[in-house]
JSON list of C-alpha atoms in Angstrom, two decimals:
[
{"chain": "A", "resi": 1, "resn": "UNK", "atom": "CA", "xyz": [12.78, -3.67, -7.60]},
{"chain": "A", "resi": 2, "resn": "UNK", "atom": "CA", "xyz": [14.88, -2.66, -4.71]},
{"chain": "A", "resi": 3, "resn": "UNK", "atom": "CA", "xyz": [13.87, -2.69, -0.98]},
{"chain": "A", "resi": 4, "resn": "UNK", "atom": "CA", "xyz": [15.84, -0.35, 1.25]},
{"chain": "A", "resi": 5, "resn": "UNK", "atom": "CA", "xyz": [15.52, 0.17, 5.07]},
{"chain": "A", "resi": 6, "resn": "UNK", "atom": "CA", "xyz": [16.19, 3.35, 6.74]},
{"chain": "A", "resi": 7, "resn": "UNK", "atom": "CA", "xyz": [15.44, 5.05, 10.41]},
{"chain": "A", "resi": 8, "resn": "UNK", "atom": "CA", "xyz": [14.49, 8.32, 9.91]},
{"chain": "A", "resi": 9, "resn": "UNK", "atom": "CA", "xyz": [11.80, 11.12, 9.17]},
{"chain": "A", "resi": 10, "resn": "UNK", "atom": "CA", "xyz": [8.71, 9.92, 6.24]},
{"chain": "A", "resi": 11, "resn": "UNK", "atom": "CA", "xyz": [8.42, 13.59, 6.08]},
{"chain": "A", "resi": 12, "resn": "UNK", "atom": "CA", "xyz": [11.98, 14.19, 4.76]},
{"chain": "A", "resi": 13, "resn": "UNK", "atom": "CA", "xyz": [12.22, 11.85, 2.07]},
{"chain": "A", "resi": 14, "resn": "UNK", "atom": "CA", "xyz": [13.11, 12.74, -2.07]},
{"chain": "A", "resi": 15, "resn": "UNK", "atom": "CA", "xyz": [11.21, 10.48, -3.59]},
{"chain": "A", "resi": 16, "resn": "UNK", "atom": "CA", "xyz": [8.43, 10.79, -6.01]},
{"chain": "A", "resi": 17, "resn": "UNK", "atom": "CA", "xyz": [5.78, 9.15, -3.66]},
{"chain": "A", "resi": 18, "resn": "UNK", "atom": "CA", "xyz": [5.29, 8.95, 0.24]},
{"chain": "A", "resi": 19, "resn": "UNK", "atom": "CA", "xyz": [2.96, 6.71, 1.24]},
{"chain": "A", "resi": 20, "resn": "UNK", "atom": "CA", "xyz": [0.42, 8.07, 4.21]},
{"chain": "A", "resi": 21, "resn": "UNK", "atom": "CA", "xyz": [-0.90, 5.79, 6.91]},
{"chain": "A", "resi": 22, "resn": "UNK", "atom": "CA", "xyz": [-4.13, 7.63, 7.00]},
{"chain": "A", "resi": 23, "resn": "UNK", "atom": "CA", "xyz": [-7.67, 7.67, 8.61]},
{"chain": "A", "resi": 24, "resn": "UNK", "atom": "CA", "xyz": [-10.58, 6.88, 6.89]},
{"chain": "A", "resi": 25, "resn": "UNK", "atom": "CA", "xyz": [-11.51, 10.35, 6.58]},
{"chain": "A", "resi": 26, "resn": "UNK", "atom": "CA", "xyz": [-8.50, 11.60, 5.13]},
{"chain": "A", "resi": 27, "resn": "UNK", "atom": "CA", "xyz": [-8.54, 14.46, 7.12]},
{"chain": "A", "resi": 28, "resn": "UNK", "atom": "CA", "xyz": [-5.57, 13.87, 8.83]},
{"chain": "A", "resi": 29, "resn": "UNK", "atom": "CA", "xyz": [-5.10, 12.56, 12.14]},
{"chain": "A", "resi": 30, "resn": "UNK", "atom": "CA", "xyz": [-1.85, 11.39, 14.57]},
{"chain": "A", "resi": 31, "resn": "UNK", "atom": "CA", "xyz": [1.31, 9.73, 13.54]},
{"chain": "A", "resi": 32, "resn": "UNK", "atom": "CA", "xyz": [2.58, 9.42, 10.21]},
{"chain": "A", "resi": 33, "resn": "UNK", "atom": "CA", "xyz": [-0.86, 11.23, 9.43]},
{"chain": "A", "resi": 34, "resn": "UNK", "atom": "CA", "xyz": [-0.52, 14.47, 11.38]},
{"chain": "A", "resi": 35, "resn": "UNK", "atom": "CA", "xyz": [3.12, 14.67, 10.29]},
{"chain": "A", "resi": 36, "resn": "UNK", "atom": "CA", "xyz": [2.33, 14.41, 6.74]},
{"chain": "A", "resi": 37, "resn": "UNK", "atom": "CA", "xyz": [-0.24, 16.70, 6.58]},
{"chain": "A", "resi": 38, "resn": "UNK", "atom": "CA", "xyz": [1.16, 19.23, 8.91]},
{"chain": "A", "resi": 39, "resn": "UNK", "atom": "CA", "xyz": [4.92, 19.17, 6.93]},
{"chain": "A", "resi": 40, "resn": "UNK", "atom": "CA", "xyz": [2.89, 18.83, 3.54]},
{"chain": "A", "resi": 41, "resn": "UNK", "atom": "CA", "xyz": [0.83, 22.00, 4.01]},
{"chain": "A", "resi": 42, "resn": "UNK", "atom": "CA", "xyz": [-3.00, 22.92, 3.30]},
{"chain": "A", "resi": 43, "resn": "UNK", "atom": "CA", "xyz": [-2.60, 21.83, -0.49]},
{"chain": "A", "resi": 44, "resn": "UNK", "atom": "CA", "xyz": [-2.96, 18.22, 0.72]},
{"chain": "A", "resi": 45, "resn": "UNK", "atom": "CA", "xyz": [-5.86, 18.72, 3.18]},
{"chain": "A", "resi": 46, "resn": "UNK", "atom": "CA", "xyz": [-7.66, 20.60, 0.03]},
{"chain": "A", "resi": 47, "resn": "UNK", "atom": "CA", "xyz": [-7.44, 17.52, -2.09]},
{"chain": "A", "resi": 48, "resn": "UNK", "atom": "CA", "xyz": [-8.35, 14.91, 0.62]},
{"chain": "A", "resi": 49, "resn": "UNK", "atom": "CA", "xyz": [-11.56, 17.34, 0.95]},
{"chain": "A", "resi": 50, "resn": "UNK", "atom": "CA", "xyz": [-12.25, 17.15, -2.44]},
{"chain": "A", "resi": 51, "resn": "UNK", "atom": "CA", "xyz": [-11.76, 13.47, -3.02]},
{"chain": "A", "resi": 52, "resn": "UNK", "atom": "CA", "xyz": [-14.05, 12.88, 0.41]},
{"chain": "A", "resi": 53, "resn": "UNK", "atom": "CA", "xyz": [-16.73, 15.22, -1.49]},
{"chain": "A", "resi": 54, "resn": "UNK", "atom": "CA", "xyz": [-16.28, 13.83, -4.70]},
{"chain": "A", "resi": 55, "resn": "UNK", "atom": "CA", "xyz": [-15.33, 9.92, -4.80]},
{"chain": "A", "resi": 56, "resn": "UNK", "atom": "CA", "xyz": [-15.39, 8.69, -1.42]},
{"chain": "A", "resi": 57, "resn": "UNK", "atom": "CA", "xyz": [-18.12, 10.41, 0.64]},
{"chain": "A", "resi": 58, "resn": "UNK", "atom": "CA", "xyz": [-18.20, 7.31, 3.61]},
{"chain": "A", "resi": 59, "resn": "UNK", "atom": "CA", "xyz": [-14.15, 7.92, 3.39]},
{"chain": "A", "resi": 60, "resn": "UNK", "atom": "CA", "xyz": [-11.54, 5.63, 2.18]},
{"chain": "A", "resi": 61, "resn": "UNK", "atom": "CA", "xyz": [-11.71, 2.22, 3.44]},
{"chain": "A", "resi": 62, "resn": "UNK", "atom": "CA", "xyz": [-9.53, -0.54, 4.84]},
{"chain": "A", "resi": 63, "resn": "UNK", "atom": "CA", "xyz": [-6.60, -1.37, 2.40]},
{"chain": "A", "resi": 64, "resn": "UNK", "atom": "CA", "xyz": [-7.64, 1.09, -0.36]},
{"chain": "A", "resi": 65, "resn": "UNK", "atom": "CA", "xyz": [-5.69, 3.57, -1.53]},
{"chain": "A", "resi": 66, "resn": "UNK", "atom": "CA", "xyz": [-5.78, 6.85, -3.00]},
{"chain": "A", "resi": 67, "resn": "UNK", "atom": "CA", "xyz": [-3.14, 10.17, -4.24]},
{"chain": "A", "resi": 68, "resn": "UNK", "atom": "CA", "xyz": [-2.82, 13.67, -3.84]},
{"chain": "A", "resi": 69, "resn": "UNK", "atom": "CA", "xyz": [0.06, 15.90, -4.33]},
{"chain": "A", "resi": 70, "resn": "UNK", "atom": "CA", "xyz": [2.56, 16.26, -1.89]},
{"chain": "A", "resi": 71, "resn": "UNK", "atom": "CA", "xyz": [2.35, 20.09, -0.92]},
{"chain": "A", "resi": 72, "resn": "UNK", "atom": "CA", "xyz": [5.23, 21.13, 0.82]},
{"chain": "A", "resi": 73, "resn": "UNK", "atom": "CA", "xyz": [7.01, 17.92, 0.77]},
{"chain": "A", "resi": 74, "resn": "UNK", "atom": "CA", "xyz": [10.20, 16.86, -0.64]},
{"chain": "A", "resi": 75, "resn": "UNK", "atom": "CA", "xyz": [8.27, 14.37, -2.59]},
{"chain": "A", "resi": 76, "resn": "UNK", "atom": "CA", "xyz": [5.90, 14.64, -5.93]},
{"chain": "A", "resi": 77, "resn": "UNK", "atom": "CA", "xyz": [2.70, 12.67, -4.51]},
{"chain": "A", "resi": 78, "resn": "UNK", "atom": "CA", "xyz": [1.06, 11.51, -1.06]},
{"chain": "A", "resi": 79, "resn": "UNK", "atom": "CA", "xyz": [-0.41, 8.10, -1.15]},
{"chain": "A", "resi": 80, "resn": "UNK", "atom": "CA", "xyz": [-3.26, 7.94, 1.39]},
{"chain": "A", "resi": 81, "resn": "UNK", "atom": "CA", "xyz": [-4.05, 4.10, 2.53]},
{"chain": "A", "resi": 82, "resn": "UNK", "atom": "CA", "xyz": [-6.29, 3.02, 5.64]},
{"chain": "A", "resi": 83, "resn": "UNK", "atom": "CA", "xyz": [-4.44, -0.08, 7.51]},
{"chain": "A", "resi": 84, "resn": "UNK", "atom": "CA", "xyz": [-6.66, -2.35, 9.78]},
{"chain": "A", "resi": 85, "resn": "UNK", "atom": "CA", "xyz": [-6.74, -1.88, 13.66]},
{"chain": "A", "resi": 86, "resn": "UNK", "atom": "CA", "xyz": [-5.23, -5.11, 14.66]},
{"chain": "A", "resi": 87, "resn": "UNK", "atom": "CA", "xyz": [-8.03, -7.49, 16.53]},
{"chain": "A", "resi": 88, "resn": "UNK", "atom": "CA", "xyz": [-6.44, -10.52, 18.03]},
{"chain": "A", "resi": 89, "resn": "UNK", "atom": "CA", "xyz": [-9.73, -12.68, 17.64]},
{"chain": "A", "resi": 90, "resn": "UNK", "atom": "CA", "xyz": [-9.45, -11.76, 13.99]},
{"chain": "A", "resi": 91, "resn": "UNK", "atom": "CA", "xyz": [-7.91, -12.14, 10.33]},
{"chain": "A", "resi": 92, "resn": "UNK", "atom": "CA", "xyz": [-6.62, -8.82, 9.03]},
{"chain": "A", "resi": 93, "resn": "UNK", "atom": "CA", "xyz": [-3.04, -9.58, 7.17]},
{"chain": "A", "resi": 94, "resn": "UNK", "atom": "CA", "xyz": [-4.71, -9.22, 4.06]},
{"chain": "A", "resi": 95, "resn": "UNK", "atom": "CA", "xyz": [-6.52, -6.05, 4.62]},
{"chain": "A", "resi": 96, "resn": "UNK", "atom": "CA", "xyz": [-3.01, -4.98, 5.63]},
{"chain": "A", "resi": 97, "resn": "UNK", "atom": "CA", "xyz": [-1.50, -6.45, 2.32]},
{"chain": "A", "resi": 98, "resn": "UNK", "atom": "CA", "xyz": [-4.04, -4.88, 0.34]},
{"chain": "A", "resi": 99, "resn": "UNK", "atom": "CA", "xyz": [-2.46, -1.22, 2.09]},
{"chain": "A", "resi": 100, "resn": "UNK", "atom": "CA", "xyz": [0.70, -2.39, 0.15]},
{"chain": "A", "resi": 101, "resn": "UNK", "atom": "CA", "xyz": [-0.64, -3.29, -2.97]},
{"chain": "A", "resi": 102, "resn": "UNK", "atom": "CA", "xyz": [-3.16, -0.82, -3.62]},
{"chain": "A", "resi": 103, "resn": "UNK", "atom": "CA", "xyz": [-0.14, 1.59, -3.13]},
{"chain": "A", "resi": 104, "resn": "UNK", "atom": "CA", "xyz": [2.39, 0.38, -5.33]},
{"chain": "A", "resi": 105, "resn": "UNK", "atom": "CA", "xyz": [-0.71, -0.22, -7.56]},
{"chain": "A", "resi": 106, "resn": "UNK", "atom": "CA", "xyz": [-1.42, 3.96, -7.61]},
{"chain": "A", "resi": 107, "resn": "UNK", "atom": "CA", "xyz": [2.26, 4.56, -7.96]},
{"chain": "A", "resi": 108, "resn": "UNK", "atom": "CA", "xyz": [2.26, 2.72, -11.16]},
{"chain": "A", "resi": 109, "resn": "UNK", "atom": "CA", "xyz": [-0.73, 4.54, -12.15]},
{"chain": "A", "resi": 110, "resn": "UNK", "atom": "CA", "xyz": [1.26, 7.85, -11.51]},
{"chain": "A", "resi": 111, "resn": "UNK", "atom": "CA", "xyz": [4.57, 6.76, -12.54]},
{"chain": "A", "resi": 112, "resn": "UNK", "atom": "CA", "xyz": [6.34, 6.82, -9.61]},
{"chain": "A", "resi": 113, "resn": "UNK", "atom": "CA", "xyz": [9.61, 5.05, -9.27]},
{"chain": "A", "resi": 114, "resn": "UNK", "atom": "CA", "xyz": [10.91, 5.91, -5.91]},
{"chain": "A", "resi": 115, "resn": "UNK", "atom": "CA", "xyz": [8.03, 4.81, -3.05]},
{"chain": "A", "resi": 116, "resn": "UNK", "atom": "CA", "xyz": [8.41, 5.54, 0.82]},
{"chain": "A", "resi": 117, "resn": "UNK", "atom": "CA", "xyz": [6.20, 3.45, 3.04]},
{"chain": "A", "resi": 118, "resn": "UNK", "atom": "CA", "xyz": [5.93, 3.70, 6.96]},
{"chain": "A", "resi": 119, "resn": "UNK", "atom": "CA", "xyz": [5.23, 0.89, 9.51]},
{"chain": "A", "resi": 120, "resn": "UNK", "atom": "CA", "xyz": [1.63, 1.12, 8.54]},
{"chain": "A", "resi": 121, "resn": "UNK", "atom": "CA", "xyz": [-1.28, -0.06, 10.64]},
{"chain": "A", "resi": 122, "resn": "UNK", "atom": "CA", "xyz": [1.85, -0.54, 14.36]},
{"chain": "A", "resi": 123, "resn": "UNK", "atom": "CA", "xyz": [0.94, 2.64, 15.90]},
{"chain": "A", "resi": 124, "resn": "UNK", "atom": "CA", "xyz": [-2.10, 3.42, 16.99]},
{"chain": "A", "resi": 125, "resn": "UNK", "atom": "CA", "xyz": [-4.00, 0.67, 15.43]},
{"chain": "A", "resi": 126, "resn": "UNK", "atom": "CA", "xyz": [-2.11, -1.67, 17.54]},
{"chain": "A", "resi": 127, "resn": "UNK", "atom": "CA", "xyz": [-0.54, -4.41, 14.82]},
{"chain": "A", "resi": 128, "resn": "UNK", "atom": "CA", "xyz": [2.11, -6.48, 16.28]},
{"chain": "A", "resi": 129, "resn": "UNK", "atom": "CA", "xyz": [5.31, -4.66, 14.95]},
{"chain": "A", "resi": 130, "resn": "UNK", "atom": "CA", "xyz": [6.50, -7.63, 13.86]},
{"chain": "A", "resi": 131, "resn": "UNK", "atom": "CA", "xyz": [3.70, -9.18, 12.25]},
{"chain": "A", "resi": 132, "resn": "UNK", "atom": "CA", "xyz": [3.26, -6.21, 10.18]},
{"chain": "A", "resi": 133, "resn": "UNK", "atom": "CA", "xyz": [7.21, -6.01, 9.14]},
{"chain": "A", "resi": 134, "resn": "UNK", "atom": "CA", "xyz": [6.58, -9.71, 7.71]},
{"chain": "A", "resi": 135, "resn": "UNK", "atom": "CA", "xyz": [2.87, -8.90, 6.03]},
{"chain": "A", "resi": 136, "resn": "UNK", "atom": "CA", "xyz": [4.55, -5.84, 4.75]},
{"chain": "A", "resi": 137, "resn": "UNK", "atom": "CA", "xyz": [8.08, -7.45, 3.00]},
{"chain": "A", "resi": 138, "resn": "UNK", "atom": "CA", "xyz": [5.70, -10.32, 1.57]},
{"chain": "A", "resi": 139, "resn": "UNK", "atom": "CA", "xyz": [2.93, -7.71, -0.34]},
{"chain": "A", "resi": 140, "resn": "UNK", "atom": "CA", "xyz": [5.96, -5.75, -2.01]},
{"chain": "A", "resi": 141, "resn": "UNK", "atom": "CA", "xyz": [7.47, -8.93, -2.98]},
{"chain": "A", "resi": 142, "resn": "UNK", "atom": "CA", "xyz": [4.48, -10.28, -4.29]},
{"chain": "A", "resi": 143, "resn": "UNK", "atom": "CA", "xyz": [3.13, -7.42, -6.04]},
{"chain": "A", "resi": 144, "resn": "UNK", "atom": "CA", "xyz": [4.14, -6.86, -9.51]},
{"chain": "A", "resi": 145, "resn": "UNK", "atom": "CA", "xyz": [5.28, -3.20, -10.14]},
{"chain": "A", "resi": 146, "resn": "UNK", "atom": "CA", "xyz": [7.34, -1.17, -12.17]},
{"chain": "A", "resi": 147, "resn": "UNK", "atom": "CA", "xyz": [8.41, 1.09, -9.05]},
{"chain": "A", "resi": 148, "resn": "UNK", "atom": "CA", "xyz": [12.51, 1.48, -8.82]},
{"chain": "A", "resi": 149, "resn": "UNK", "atom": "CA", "xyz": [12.75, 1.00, -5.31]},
{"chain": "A", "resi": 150, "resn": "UNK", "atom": "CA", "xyz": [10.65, 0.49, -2.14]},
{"chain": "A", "resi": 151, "resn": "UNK", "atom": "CA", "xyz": [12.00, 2.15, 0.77]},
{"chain": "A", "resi": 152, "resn": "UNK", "atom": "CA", "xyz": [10.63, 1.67, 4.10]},
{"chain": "A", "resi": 153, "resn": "UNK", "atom": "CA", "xyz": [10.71, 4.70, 6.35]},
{"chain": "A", "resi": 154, "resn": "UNK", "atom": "CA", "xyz": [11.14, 3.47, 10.17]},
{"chain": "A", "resi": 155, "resn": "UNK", "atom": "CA", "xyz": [10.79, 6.03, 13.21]},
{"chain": "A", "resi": 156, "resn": "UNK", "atom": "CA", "xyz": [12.82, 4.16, 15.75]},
{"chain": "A", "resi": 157, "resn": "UNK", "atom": "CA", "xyz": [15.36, 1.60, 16.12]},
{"chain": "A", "resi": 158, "resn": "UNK", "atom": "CA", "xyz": [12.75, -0.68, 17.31]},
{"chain": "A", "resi": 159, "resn": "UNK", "atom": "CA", "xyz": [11.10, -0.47, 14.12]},
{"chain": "A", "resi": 160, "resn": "UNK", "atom": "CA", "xyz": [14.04, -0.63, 12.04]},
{"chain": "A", "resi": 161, "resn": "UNK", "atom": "CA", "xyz": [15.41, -3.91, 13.20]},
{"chain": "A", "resi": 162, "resn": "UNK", "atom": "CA", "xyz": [11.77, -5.45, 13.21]},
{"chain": "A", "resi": 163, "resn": "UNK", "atom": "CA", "xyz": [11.66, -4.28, 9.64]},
{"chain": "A", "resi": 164, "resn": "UNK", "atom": "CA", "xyz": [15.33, -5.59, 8.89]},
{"chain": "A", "resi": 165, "resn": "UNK", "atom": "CA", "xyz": [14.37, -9.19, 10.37]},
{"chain": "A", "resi": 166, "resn": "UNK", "atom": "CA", "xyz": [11.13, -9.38, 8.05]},
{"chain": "A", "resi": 167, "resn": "UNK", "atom": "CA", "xyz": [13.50, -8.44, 4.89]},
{"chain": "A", "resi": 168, "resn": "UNK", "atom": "CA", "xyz": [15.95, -11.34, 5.68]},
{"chain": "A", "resi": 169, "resn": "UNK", "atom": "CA", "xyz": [13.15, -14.21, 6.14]},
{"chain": "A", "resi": 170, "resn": "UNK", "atom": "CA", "xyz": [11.44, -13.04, 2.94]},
{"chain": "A", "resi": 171, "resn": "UNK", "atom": "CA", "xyz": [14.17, -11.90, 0.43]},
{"chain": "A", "resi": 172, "resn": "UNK", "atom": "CA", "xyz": [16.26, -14.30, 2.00]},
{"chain": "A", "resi": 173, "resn": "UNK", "atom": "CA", "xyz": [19.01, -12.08, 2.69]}
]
């Protein structure tokens, strides 16, 4: 598997999967949410309402994951996960791993090969940017997966070189 890096737009990416940092509800939300849903269309809000009616009523929880299509997107599928809000006083890397592997785990189950992840859980649930970066580059190298590549979608610069440091202390690059 290859891991890329690029600054850019989540929204913009051809690939067969993007992966959503969602709320629980799946309703949408902010962020990487609220773009999502509002570049993907009403196709994706239709399935999130019929997976919330269907097979997760209380909503999707912490480091689950789940797919719908993509809508409008330039990709095939949405992958909704829920990353912890970061709590200083508290444990939550592996809830935050689990966001990783339950992803590349539904990928596999769709037959994805090309997988676009945001800086899950560093917006408005607060995990240390840098923290996260490492968490992140350790669950994809961990997990075993027959995705092609892993590409992680940063918004900013900041992001991007946090992302960049985690990649060369755990690929050794």
């Amino acid at each position: 598997m290859r891991v890329t890096l690029v600054q850019g737009d989540i929204t913009e990416q051809e690939v067969d999967a993007v992966v959503n940092a969602a709320n629980s509800s799946l309703l949408g939300g902010g962020g990487v949410d609220g773009a999502i849903h509002r570049r993907g269309g009403p196709a994706i809000l239709q399935e999130c309402r019929l997976i919330r009616s269907c097979e997760l009523p209380e909503g999707l929880p912490t480091g689950r994951a789940v797919a719908t299509t993509a809508g409008e997107l330039p990709a095939r599928w949405v992958i909704h996960t829920v990353g912890p809000t970061y709590v200083a006083a508290e444990d939550r890397s592996g809830l935050l791993a689990s966001c990783f592997r339950e992803s590349l785990r539904i990928a596999d189950e769709l037959g994805a090969k090309v997988v676009a992840f945001p800086a899950i859980s560093t917006g408005v649930y607060r995990y240390p940017l840098d923290e996260a970066a490492r968490i992140a580059m350790r669950a994809v190298r961990e997990t075993p997966t027959d995705v092609d590549e892993v590409r992680f979608v940063l918004f900013d610069a900041k992001s991007l070189a946090a992302f960049e440091a985690a990649y060369d202390d755990v690929f050794g690059a």
